[in-house]
Amino acid sequence: MTQTIEPNFQQACLGKVYLVGAGPGDPGLLTLKGKGLLECADVVIYDALVSPQILAMINPLAEKIDAGKRRGRHSKFQHETTQLLIEKAQTAAIVVRLKGGDPFVFGRGGEEMEDLVKAGVPVEVIPGVTSGIAAPAYAGIPLTHRTHSSSVTFVTGHESIGKYRSEVNWQAIAQGSETIVIYMGVHNLPNIVEALTGAGLSLQTPVALIRWGTRPEQEELIGTLETIVAQVEATQFEAPAIAVIGNVVKMHDILAP
C-alpha cells in the first residue's frame, strides 16, 4: 500500500527560523520574546552591531555564527547568510537570525524572510527597537514635538553597492518632512547635505549625528547643514551613526541627559 505524504510534510520536518531584532545596543531594550528565544536557541546567526551583553544571553550550548556586515568588511555575503539559514533549519529546531535594531527597518529582514518562505522554511519576525528612534531619544531629541515637528521620514544614506546615482528622492523628503532620520549616512554625508540644501532646506537647519546610540559610549555631534561636514572631518567622527535633521535637534540642549 502506497503511503500518501501530506503536502506540508517537508515543512513539518524543518526547524523554525526567527528573525529577531536585537535593538540598538542597550540590552535593556531587547524584547522579552527575543531574550527568551536566545536562551533556548539551537543556532544563532548574528550581525556585527549586536552588543556583547546581548550575545552573552545566548544559550551556551547553541552554535553561534558571526554573519556581520560592516562597510568594506563582510563576514558573509547576503546570499550566503540566507543559504546558511535554510541549511541550519534542516537540523536545528530553533534558529535565530539576530539582527541589530529591527529586522524590517533597513535590516534586510524582508529579503531574508522572502527567501525563507520561498524555500518552505517556517519563519517568524520578532520586532526590535530601531536605532532611528532609540538613539535620538537617548540624546534628548524627540522626533516629534508640537512646536517643532509633526512628521518624520526614515531614510537610508547608504544604498546598494554599484548604484551610480541615488534613488532616494531627497527633494521630496526635504519638502515633505519636518524631521529627517538618516541611517548609515556618515560616509555619504557631503552628498546628502548638498542634495537637501539644493532642494531648499536652509543651511541653518540643525543636524545631530549620534554614534553608538544607547550604548555607554554614545556620543553626539551637533551642528547645522552648513557646518556638519566640516565638523565630521575635524573630529574624525565615524560610523555607526544616525543623523537627525530638523528643528527637533534644538531640544538636545534642553533634554540631553
Coordinates of N, CA and C in Angstrom, one line a residue:
M1 N 0.8 -1.2 0.0 CA 0.0 0.0 0.0 C 0.9 1.3 0.0
T2 N 0.6 2.1 -0.9 CA 1.4 3.3 -1.0 C 1.0 4.4 0.0
Q3 N 2.0 4.9 0.7 CA 1.7 5.9 1.8 C 1.6 7.3 1.1
T4 N 0.6 8.0 1.5 CA 0.4 9.4 0.9 C 1.1 10.3 1.8
I5 N 2.0 11.1 1.2 CA 2.7 12.1 2.0 C 1.9 13.5 1.9
E6 N 1.7 14.0 3.1 CA 0.9 15.3 3.1 C 1.8 16.4 2.5
P7 N 1.2 17.4 1.9 CA 1.9 18.5 1.2 C 2.8 19.2 2.1
N8 N 2.5 19.3 3.4 CA 3.3 20.1 4.3 C 4.3 19.2 5.1
F9 N 4.5 18.0 4.7 CA 5.4 17.1 5.4 C 6.8 17.7 5.5
Q10 N 7.3 18.2 4.4 CA 8.7 18.7 4.4 C 8.8 19.9 5.4
Q11 N 7.8 20.8 5.4 CA 7.8 21.9 6.3 C 7.8 21.4 7.8
A12 N 7.0 20.4 8.0 CA 6.8 19.9 9.4 C 8.2 19.3 9.9
C13 N 9.0 18.9 9.0 CA 10.3 18.3 9.4 C 11.4 19.4 9.6
L14 N 11.1 20.6 9.2 CA 12.1 21.7 9.3 C 12.0 22.4 10.7
G15 N 13.1 22.9 11.1 CA 13.1 23.8 12.2 C 12.5 25.1 11.8
K16 N 12.4 26.0 12.8 CA 11.8 27.4 12.5 C 12.9 28.4 12.7
V17 N 12.9 29.4 11.8 CA 13.8 30.5 11.8 C 13.1 31.7 12.4
Y18 N 13.7 32.3 13.4 CA 13.2 33.6 14.0 C 14.1 34.7 13.6
L19 N 13.6 35.7 12.9 CA 14.3 37.0 12.7 C 14.1 37.9 13.9
V20 N 15.1 38.0 14.7 CA 14.9 38.7 16.0 C 15.7 40.0 15.9
G21 N 15.0 41.1 16.3 CA 15.6 42.4 16.4 C 16.2 42.5 17.7
A22 N 17.5 42.8 17.7 CA 18.3 42.9 19.0 C 18.2 44.3 19.6
G23 N 17.6 45.2 18.9 CA 17.6 46.6 19.4 C 18.9 47.3 19.0
P24 N 19.0 48.6 19.5 CA 20.2 49.4 19.1 C 21.5 49.2 19.9
G25 N 21.4 48.4 21.0 CA 22.7 48.2 21.7 C 22.4 48.0 23.2
D26 N 21.7 48.9 23.8 CA 21.3 48.7 25.2 C 20.6 47.4 25.4
P27 N 21.2 46.5 26.2 CA 20.5 45.2 26.4 C 19.1 45.3 27.0
G28 N 18.8 46.4 27.7 CA 17.5 46.6 28.3 C 16.4 46.8 27.3
L29 N 16.8 47.1 26.1 CA 15.8 47.4 25.0 C 15.5 46.1 24.2
L30 N 16.1 45.0 24.5 CA 15.8 43.8 23.8 C 14.4 43.3 24.3
T31 N 13.5 42.9 23.4 CA 12.2 42.4 23.9 C 12.3 41.1 24.7
L32 N 11.3 40.9 25.5 CA 11.3 39.7 26.3 C 11.2 38.5 25.4
K33 N 10.4 38.6 24.3 CA 10.3 37.4 23.4 C 11.6 37.1 22.8
G34 N 12.4 38.2 22.4 CA 13.7 38.0 21.8 C 14.6 37.3 22.8
K35 N 14.6 37.8 24.0 CA 15.5 37.2 25.0 C 15.2 35.7 25.3
G36 N 13.9 35.4 25.3 CA 13.5 34.0 25.5 C 14.0 33.1 24.4
L37 N 13.9 33.6 23.2 CA 14.4 32.8 22.0 C 15.9 32.6 22.1
L38 N 16.6 33.6 22.5 CA 18.1 33.5 22.6 C 18.5 32.4 23.6
E39 N 17.7 32.4 24.7 CA 18.0 31.5 25.8 C 17.8 30.0 25.4
C40 N 16.9 29.8 24.4 CA 16.6 28.4 24.1 C 17.0 28.0 22.6
A41 N 17.7 28.9 22.0 CA 18.1 28.7 20.6 C 19.1 27.5 20.4
D42 N 19.0 26.9 19.3 CA 20.0 25.8 18.9 C 21.1 26.4 18.1
V43 N 20.7 27.4 17.2 CA 21.7 28.1 16.4 C 21.4 29.6 16.4
V44 N 22.4 30.4 16.5 CA 22.2 31.9 16.4 C 23.2 32.5 15.4
I45 N 22.6 33.1 14.4 CA 23.4 33.8 13.4 C 23.3 35.2 13.6
Y46 N 24.3 35.9 14.0 CA 24.2 37.3 14.5 C 25.0 38.3 13.6
D47 N 24.5 39.6 13.7 CA 25.1 40.7 13.0 C 26.2 41.4 13.8
A48 N 27.0 42.2 13.1 CA 28.1 42.9 13.7 C 27.8 43.9 14.8
L49 N 26.6 44.5 14.7 CA 26.3 45.6 15.7 C 25.5 45.1 16.9
V50 N 25.4 43.8 17.0 CA 24.7 43.3 18.2 C 25.7 43.4 19.4
S51 N 25.2 44.0 20.5 CA 26.1 44.2 21.7 C 26.6 43.0 22.3
P52 N 27.8 43.0 22.9 CA 28.3 41.8 23.7 C 27.4 41.4 24.8
Q53 N 26.7 42.3 25.4 CA 25.8 41.9 26.5 C 24.6 41.1 26.0
I54 N 24.1 41.4 24.8 CA 23.0 40.6 24.3 C 23.6 39.2 23.8
L55 N 24.7 39.2 23.2 CA 25.3 37.9 22.8 C 25.6 37.0 24.0
A56 N 25.8 37.6 25.1 CA 26.0 36.8 26.3 C 24.7 36.1 26.8
M57 N 23.6 36.6 26.3 CA 22.3 35.9 26.7 C 22.0 34.6 25.9
I58 N 22.8 34.4 24.9 CA 22.6 33.2 24.0 C 22.8 31.9 24.8
N59 N 22.0 30.9 24.6 CA 22.1 29.6 25.1 C 23.6 29.1 25.0
P60 N 24.3 28.8 26.1 CA 25.7 28.5 25.9 C 25.9 27.2 25.1
L61 N 24.9 26.4 24.9 CA 25.0 25.2 24.1 C 24.7 25.5 22.6
A62 N 24.3 26.7 22.3 CA 23.9 27.0 20.9 C 25.1 27.2 20.0
E63 N 25.0 26.9 18.8 CA 26.0 27.2 17.8 C 25.9 28.6 17.4
K64 N 27.0 29.4 17.5 CA 27.0 30.8 17.3 C 27.8 31.1 16.0
I65 N 27.2 31.9 15.1 CA 27.8 32.1 13.8 C 27.8 33.6 13.5
D66 N 29.0 34.2 13.3 CA 29.1 35.7 13.0 C 28.8 35.9 11.5
A67 N 27.7 36.6 11.2 CA 27.4 37.0 9.8 C 27.5 38.5 9.7
G68 N 28.3 39.2 10.4 CA 28.3 40.6 10.5 C 28.7 41.3 9.2
K69 N 28.1 42.4 8.9 CA 28.5 43.2 7.8 C 28.8 44.6 8.2
R70 N 30.0 45.1 7.9 CA 30.3 46.5 8.1 C 30.9 47.0 6.8
R71 N 30.9 48.3 6.7 CA 31.3 48.9 5.4 C 32.7 48.4 5.0
G72 N 32.8 47.7 3.9 CA 34.1 47.2 3.4 C 34.6 45.9 4.0
R73 N 33.8 45.4 5.0 CA 34.2 44.2 5.7 C 33.0 43.3 5.9
H74 N 33.0 42.1 5.2 CA 31.8 41.2 5.2 C 32.3 39.9 5.7
S75 N 31.7 39.4 6.8 CA 31.9 38.0 7.3 C 31.3 37.1 6.3
K76 N 30.1 37.4 5.9 CA 29.4 36.6 4.9 C 28.6 37.5 4.0
F77 N 28.5 37.1 2.7 CA 27.6 37.9 1.8 C 26.1 37.5 2.1
Q78 N 25.2 38.4 1.6 CA 23.8 38.2 1.9 C 23.3 36.8 1.5
H79 N 23.6 36.4 0.3 CA 23.1 35.1 -0.2 C 23.6 34.0 0.6
E80 N 24.9 34.1 1.1 CA 25.5 33.1 1.9 C 24.7 32.9 3.3
T81 N 24.4 34.1 3.8 CA 23.6 34.1 5.1 C 22.3 33.4 4.9
T82 N 21.6 33.8 3.9 CA 20.3 33.2 3.6 C 20.4 31.7 3.4
Q83 N 21.3 31.2 2.7 CA 21.5 29.8 2.4 C 21.9 29.1 3.7
L84 N 22.7 29.7 4.6 CA 23.0 29.1 5.9 C 21.8 29.0 6.7
L85 N 20.9 29.9 6.7 CA 19.6 29.8 7.5 C 18.8 28.6 7.0
I86 N 18.7 28.5 5.7 CA 18.0 27.4 5.2 C 18.6 26.0 5.6
E87 N 19.9 26.0 5.5 CA 20.6 24.7 5.9 C 20.5 24.4 7.3
K88 N 20.6 25.4 8.2 CA 20.5 25.1 9.6 C 19.1 24.7 10.0
A89 N 18.1 25.2 9.3 CA 16.7 24.8 9.6 C 16.5 23.3 9.3
Q90 N 17.4 22.7 8.6 CA 17.2 21.3 8.3 C 17.5 20.4 9.5
T91 N 18.4 20.9 10.4 CA 18.8 20.1 11.5 C 18.6 20.7 12.9
A92 N 18.2 21.9 13.0 CA 18.0 22.6 14.3 C 16.6 23.0 14.4
A93 N 16.0 22.9 15.6 CA 14.6 23.2 15.9 C 14.4 24.7 16.0
I94 N 15.3 25.5 16.6 CA 15.2 26.9 16.8 C 16.4 27.6 16.3
V95 N 16.3 28.3 15.1 CA 17.3 29.0 14.5 C 17.0 30.5 14.6
V96 N 17.9 31.2 15.3 CA 17.7 32.7 15.5 C 18.6 33.5 14.6
R97 N 18.0 34.3 13.8 CA 18.8 35.3 13.0 C 18.7 36.6 13.8
L98 N 19.8 36.9 14.4 CA 19.8 38.1 15.4 C 20.4 39.3 14.6
K99 N 19.5 40.3 14.5 CA 19.9 41.5 13.7 C 19.8 42.7 14.6
G100 N 20.7 43.6 14.4 CA 20.7 44.9 15.1 C 19.5 45.7 14.8
G101 N 19.0 46.4 15.8 CA 17.8 47.2 15.6 C 16.5 46.4 15.3
D102 N 15.8 46.7 14.2 CA 14.6 46.0 13.8 C 14.9 45.3 12.5
P103 N 14.5 44.0 12.4 CA 14.8 43.3 11.1 C 14.2 44.0 9.9
F104 N 13.1 44.7 10.0 CA 12.4 45.2 8.8 C 12.6 46.7 8.6
V105 N 13.6 47.3 9.4 CA 13.9 48.7 9.2 C 15.4 48.7 8.7
F106 N 15.6 48.8 7.4 CA 16.9 48.8 6.8 C 17.8 47.6 7.4
G107 N 17.2 46.5 7.6 CA 17.9 45.4 8.2 C 17.9 44.1 7.2
R108 N 17.4 44.3 6.1 CA 17.3 43.2 5.1 C 16.5 42.0 5.6
G109 N 15.7 42.2 6.6 CA 14.9 41.2 7.1 C 13.8 40.7 6.1
G110 N 13.3 41.7 5.4 CA 12.3 41.4 4.4 C 12.8 40.5 3.3
E111 N 14.1 40.7 2.9 CA 14.7 39.9 1.9 C 14.9 38.5 2.4
E112 N 15.4 38.4 3.6 CA 15.7 37.1 4.2 C 14.5 36.3 4.4
M113 N 13.4 37.0 4.9 CA 12.2 36.3 5.1 C 11.5 35.8 3.8
E114 N 11.6 36.6 2.8 CA 11.1 36.2 1.5 C 11.8 35.0 0.9
D115 N 13.1 34.9 1.1 CA 13.9 33.7 0.6 C 13.5 32.5 1.4
L116 N 13.3 32.7 2.7 CA 13.0 31.5 3.6 C 11.6 31.0 3.2
V117 N 10.7 31.9 3.0 CA 9.3 31.5 2.6 C 9.3 30.7 1.3
K118 N 10.1 31.2 0.4 CA 10.2 30.5 -0.9 C 10.8 29.2 -0.8
A119 N 11.7 29.0 0.2 CA 12.3 27.7 0.4 C 11.5 26.8 1.2
G120 N 10.3 27.2 1.7 CA 9.4 26.4 2.5 C 9.8 26.3 4.0
V121 N 10.7 27.2 4.4 CA 11.2 27.2 5.8 C 10.2 28.0 6.7
P122 N 9.7 27.5 7.8 CA 8.9 28.2 8.7 C 9.7 29.4 9.3
V123 N 9.1 30.6 9.3 CA 9.8 31.8 9.7 C 8.9 32.7 10.4
E124 N 9.4 33.4 11.4 CA 8.7 34.4 12.2 C 9.6 35.6 12.5
V125 N 9.0 36.8 12.4 CA 9.8 38.0 12.7 C 9.5 38.5 14.1
I126 N 10.5 38.8 14.9 CA 10.3 39.4 16.2 C 10.8 40.8 16.2
P127 N 10.0 41.8 16.2 CA 10.4 43.2 16.0 C 11.4 43.6 17.1
G128 N 12.2 44.6 16.8 CA 13.2 45.2 17.7 C 13.0 46.7 17.7
V129 N 13.6 47.3 18.7 CA 13.6 48.8 18.8 C 14.7 49.3 17.8
T130 N 14.3 50.1 16.8 CA 15.2 50.6 15.8 C 16.0 51.8 16.3
S131 N 17.3 51.8 15.9 CA 18.2 52.9 16.3 C 17.7 54.3 15.9
G132 N 16.9 54.4 14.9 CA 16.5 55.7 14.4 C 15.5 56.3 15.4
I133 N 14.9 55.5 16.2 CA 14.0 56.1 17.3 C 14.8 56.1 18.6
A134 N 15.5 55.1 18.9 CA 16.1 55.0 20.3 C 17.3 55.9 20.4
A135 N 18.2 56.0 19.4 CA 19.4 56.9 19.6 C 19.0 58.3 19.8
P136 N 18.1 58.9 19.0 CA 17.7 60.3 19.3 C 17.1 60.4 20.7
A137 N 16.3 59.5 21.1 CA 15.7 59.5 22.5 C 16.7 59.6 23.6
Y138 N 17.8 58.8 23.4 CA 18.8 58.8 24.4 C 19.7 60.0 24.4
A139 N 19.6 60.8 23.2 CA 20.3 62.0 23.1 C 19.4 63.2 23.5
G140 N 18.2 63.0 23.9 CA 17.3 64.1 24.3 C 16.7 64.8 23.1
I141 N 16.5 64.0 22.0 CA 15.9 64.6 20.8 C 14.6 63.9 20.5
P142 N 13.5 64.5 20.8 CA 12.2 63.9 20.4 C 12.0 64.1 18.9
L143 N 11.6 63.0 18.2 CA 11.4 63.1 16.7 C 10.2 63.9 16.4
T144 N 9.2 63.9 17.2 CA 8.1 64.8 17.0 C 7.9 65.7 18.2
H145 N 7.4 66.9 18.0 CA 7.2 67.9 19.0 C 6.2 68.9 18.5
R146 N 5.2 69.2 19.3 CA 4.1 70.1 18.8 C 4.6 71.4 18.4
T147 N 5.8 71.9 18.9 CA 6.3 73.2 18.4 C 7.2 73.0 17.2
H148 N 7.9 71.9 17.1 CA 8.9 71.8 16.1 C 8.6 70.8 14.9
S149 N 7.8 69.8 15.1 CA 7.7 68.8 14.1 C 6.5 67.9 14.3
S150 N 5.7 67.7 13.2 CA 4.6 66.8 13.2 C 4.8 65.7 12.2
S151 N 6.0 65.5 11.6 CA 6.2 64.5 10.6 C 7.6 64.0 10.7
V152 N 7.8 62.7 10.4 CA 9.2 62.1 10.4 C 9.3 61.3 9.2
T153 N 10.5 61.3 8.6 CA 10.9 60.4 7.5 C 12.1 59.7 7.9
F154 N 12.1 58.3 7.7 CA 13.3 57.5 7.9 C 13.8 57.1 6.5
V155 N 15.1 57.3 6.3 CA 15.7 57.1 5.0 C 17.1 56.5 5.2
T156 N 17.5 55.7 4.2 CA 18.9 55.2 4.2 C 19.8 56.1 3.5
G157 N 21.0 56.3 4.1 CA 22.0 57.1 3.4 C 23.0 56.3 2.7
H158 N 22.8 54.9 2.7 CA 23.8 54.0 2.1 C 23.0 53.0 1.3
E159 N 23.0 53.2 0.0 CA 22.2 52.4 -0.9 C 23.1 51.2 -1.5
S160 N 22.5 50.4 -2.3 CA 23.2 49.2 -2.8 C 24.4 49.5 -3.5
I161 N 25.5 48.7 -3.3 CA 26.7 48.9 -4.0 C 26.5 48.8 -5.5
G162 N 27.2 49.7 -6.2 CA 27.1 49.6 -7.7 C 26.1 50.7 -8.2
K163 N 25.3 51.3 -7.4 CA 24.4 52.3 -7.9 C 25.2 53.5 -8.3
Y164 N 24.9 54.0 -9.5 CA 25.7 55.2 -10.0 C 25.0 56.5 -9.6
R165 N 23.8 56.4 -9.1 CA 23.1 57.6 -8.6 C 22.1 57.2 -7.5
S166 N 21.8 58.2 -6.7 CA 20.9 57.9 -5.6 C 19.4 57.7 -6.1
E167 N 18.7 56.8 -5.6 CA 17.3 56.6 -5.9 C 16.4 57.2 -4.8
V168 N 17.0 57.8 -3.8 CA 16.3 58.5 -2.8 C 15.8 59.8 -3.3
N169 N 14.6 60.2 -3.2 CA 14.1 61.4 -3.7 C 14.3 62.5 -2.6
W170 N 15.5 63.0 -2.5 CA 15.8 63.9 -1.4 C 15.0 65.2 -1.5
Q171 N 14.6 65.6 -2.7 CA 13.8 66.8 -2.8 C 12.5 66.7 -2.2
A172 N 11.9 65.5 -2.4 CA 10.6 65.3 -1.8 C 10.7 65.2 -0.3
I173 N 11.8 64.6 0.2 CA 12.0 64.4 1.6 C 12.2 65.8 2.3
A174 N 13.0 66.6 1.6 CA 13.3 67.9 2.1 C 12.1 68.8 2.2
Q175 N 11.2 68.6 1.3 CA 10.0 69.5 1.2 C 8.8 68.9 2.0
G176 N 8.9 67.6 2.3 CA 7.7 66.9 2.8 C 7.8 66.5 4.3
S177 N 8.9 66.6 4.9 CA 9.1 66.2 6.3 C 9.8 67.2 7.2
E178 N 9.3 67.3 8.4 CA 9.9 68.3 9.3 C 11.1 67.7 10.1
T179 N 11.1 66.4 10.2 CA 12.2 65.7 10.8 C 12.7 64.6 9.9
I180 N 14.0 64.5 9.6 CA 14.6 63.5 8.7 C 15.6 62.7 9.6
V181 N 15.4 61.4 9.6 CA 16.3 60.5 10.3 C 17.0 59.6 9.2
I182 N 18.3 59.7 9.2 CA 19.1 59.0 8.2 C 19.9 57.9 8.8
Y183 N 19.7 56.7 8.3 CA 20.5 55.6 8.7 C 21.8 55.5 7.8
M184 N 22.9 55.1 8.4 CA 24.1 54.8 7.6 C 24.5 55.9 6.6
G185 N 24.4 57.2 7.1 CA 24.6 58.3 6.3 C 25.9 59.0 6.4
V186 N 26.8 58.6 7.3 CA 28.0 59.4 7.6 C 28.9 59.4 6.4
H187 N 29.1 58.3 5.7 CA 30.0 58.2 4.6 C 29.6 59.1 3.5
N188 N 28.2 59.1 3.2 CA 27.7 59.9 2.1 C 27.2 61.3 2.6
L189 N 27.6 61.7 3.7 CA 27.0 63.0 4.3 C 27.2 64.2 3.4
P190 N 28.4 64.4 2.8 CA 28.5 65.6 1.9 C 27.5 65.6 0.8
N191 N 27.3 64.4 0.2 CA 26.3 64.4 -0.9 C 24.9 64.6 -0.4
I192 N 24.6 64.1 0.8 CA 23.2 64.2 1.3 C 23.0 65.7 1.7
V193 N 23.9 66.3 2.3 CA 23.8 67.8 2.6 C 23.6 68.6 1.3
E194 N 24.4 68.3 0.3 CA 24.2 69.0 -0.9 C 22.8 68.8 -1.5
A195 N 22.3 67.6 -1.5 CA 21.0 67.3 -2.0 C 19.9 68.0 -1.3
L196 N 20.0 68.0 0.1 CA 19.0 68.6 0.9 C 19.0 70.1 0.7
T197 N 20.1 70.7 0.8 CA 20.2 72.2 0.6 C 19.8 72.6 -0.8
G198 N 20.2 71.8 -1.8 CA 19.7 72.0 -3.2 C 18.2 71.9 -3.3
A199 N 17.6 71.2 -2.4 CA 16.1 71.0 -2.5 C 15.4 72.1 -1.7
G200 N 16.2 73.0 -1.1 CA 15.5 74.1 -0.4 C 15.7 74.2 1.1
L201 N 16.3 73.2 1.7 CA 16.5 73.3 3.2 C 17.5 74.4 3.5
S202 N 17.3 75.1 4.5 CA 18.2 76.2 5.0 C 19.5 75.6 5.4
L203 N 20.6 76.3 5.2 CA 21.9 75.9 5.7 C 21.9 75.9 7.2
Q204 N 21.0 76.7 7.8 CA 20.9 76.8 9.3 C 20.1 75.7 9.9
T205 N 19.6 74.7 9.1 CA 18.8 73.6 9.7 C 19.7 72.8 10.6
P206 N 19.2 72.6 11.9 CA 20.0 71.8 12.8 C 20.2 70.4 12.4
V207 N 21.4 69.8 12.8 CA 21.7 68.5 12.5 C 22.4 67.8 13.7
A208 N 22.0 66.6 14.0 CA 22.7 65.8 15.1 C 23.1 64.5 14.5
L209 N 24.4 64.2 14.8 CA 24.9 62.8 14.5 C 25.0 62.1 15.8
I210 N 24.5 60.9 15.9 CA 24.5 60.2 17.1 C 25.2 58.8 16.9
R211 N 26.4 58.6 17.5 CA 27.2 57.5 17.3 C 27.0 56.5 18.4
W212 N 27.0 55.2 18.1 CA 26.8 54.1 19.1 C 25.6 54.4 20.0
G213 N 24.5 54.7 19.4 CA 23.3 55.1 20.1 C 22.9 54.1 21.2
T214 N 22.5 54.5 22.3 CA 22.0 53.8 23.5 C 23.1 53.0 24.3
R215 N 24.3 53.0 23.8 CA 25.4 52.3 24.5 C 26.1 53.3 25.4
P216 N 26.9 52.7 26.3 CA 27.7 53.6 27.2 C 28.6 54.6 26.5
E217 N 29.1 54.2 25.3 CA 30.0 55.0 24.6 C 29.3 56.0 23.6
Q218 N 28.0 56.1 23.7 CA 27.2 57.0 22.8 C 27.8 58.4 22.9
E219 N 27.9 59.0 21.7 CA 28.4 60.4 21.6 C 27.6 61.1 20.5
E220 N 27.4 62.5 20.7 CA 26.7 63.3 19.7 C 27.6 64.4 19.1
L221 N 27.3 64.7 17.9 CA 27.9 65.8 17.2 C 26.8 66.7 16.7
I222 N 26.7 67.9 17.2 CA 25.6 68.8 16.9 C 26.1 70.0 16.0
G223 N 25.4 70.2 14.9 CA 25.7 71.3 14.0 C 24.6 71.7 13.2
T224 N 24.9 72.2 12.0 CA 23.8 72.6 11.0 C 24.2 72.0 9.7
L225 N 23.3 72.1 8.7 CA 23.7 71.7 7.4 C 24.9 72.4 6.8
E226 N 25.1 73.6 7.3 CA 26.2 74.4 6.8 C 27.6 73.9 7.4
T227 N 27.5 73.4 8.7 CA 28.8 73.2 9.4 C 29.1 71.7 9.6
I228 N 28.1 70.8 9.4 CA 28.3 69.4 9.9 C 29.3 68.6 9.2
V229 N 29.5 68.9 7.9 CA 30.5 68.1 7.1 C 31.9 68.5 7.6
A230 N 32.2 69.8 7.8 CA 33.5 70.2 8.4 C 33.7 69.7 9.8
Q231 N 32.6 69.6 10.6 CA 32.7 69.1 11.9 C 33.1 67.6 11.9
V232 N 32.5 66.9 11.0 CA 32.8 65.4 10.9 C 34.3 65.3 10.6
E233 N 34.8 66.1 9.6 CA 36.2 66.0 9.2 C 37.1 66.4 10.3
A234 N 36.8 67.4 11.1 CA 37.6 67.9 12.1 C 37.7 67.0 13.3
T235 N 36.6 66.3 13.6 CA 36.6 65.4 14.8 C 36.8 64.0 14.4
Q236 N 36.9 63.7 13.1 CA 37.0 62.3 12.6 C 35.9 61.4 13.1
F237 N 34.7 62.0 13.1 CA 33.5 61.3 13.6 C 33.2 60.2 12.6
E238 N 33.0 59.0 13.1 CA 32.8 57.8 12.2 C 31.5 57.1 12.5
A239 N 31.2 56.2 11.5 CA 30.0 55.3 11.7 C 30.4 54.3 12.8
P240 N 29.4 53.6 13.3 CA 27.9 53.7 13.0 C 27.2 54.8 13.7
A241 N 26.5 55.6 12.9 CA 25.8 56.7 13.5 C 24.5 57.0 12.7
I242 N 23.6 57.6 13.5 CA 22.3 58.1 13.0 C 22.3 59.6 12.8
A243 N 21.8 60.1 11.7 CA 21.7 61.5 11.6 C 20.2 62.0 11.8
V244 N 20.0 63.0 12.5 CA 18.7 63.6 12.7 C 18.8 65.1 12.2
I245 N 17.9 65.4 11.3 CA 17.9 66.7 10.7 C 16.6 67.4 10.9
G246 N 16.6 68.6 11.5 CA 15.3 69.3 11.7 C 15.4 70.1 13.0
N247 N 14.3 70.9 13.2 CA 14.3 71.8 14.4 C 14.2 71.0 15.7
V248 N 13.8 69.8 15.7 CA 13.8 69.0 16.9 C 15.1 68.9 17.6
V249 N 16.2 69.0 16.8 CA 17.6 68.9 17.3 C 17.8 70.0 18.3
K250 N 17.1 71.1 18.2 CA 17.3 72.2 19.2 C 17.0 71.7 20.6
M251 N 16.1 70.6 20.8 CA 15.7 70.2 22.1 C 16.9 69.5 22.8
H252 N 17.9 69.1 22.1 CA 19.1 68.4 22.7 C 19.7 69.2 23.8
D253 N 19.8 70.5 23.7 CA 20.4 71.3 24.7 C 19.6 71.4 26.0
I254 N 18.3 71.1 25.8 CA 17.3 71.2 27.0 C 17.2 69.8 27.6
L255 N 17.0 68.8 26.8 CA 16.6 67.4 27.3 C 17.8 66.4 27.4
A256 N 18.9 66.7 26.8 CA 20.0 65.7 26.9 C 20.4 65.4 28.3
P257 N 20.6 64.1 28.6 CA 21.0 63.7 30.0 C 22.3 64.4 30.5

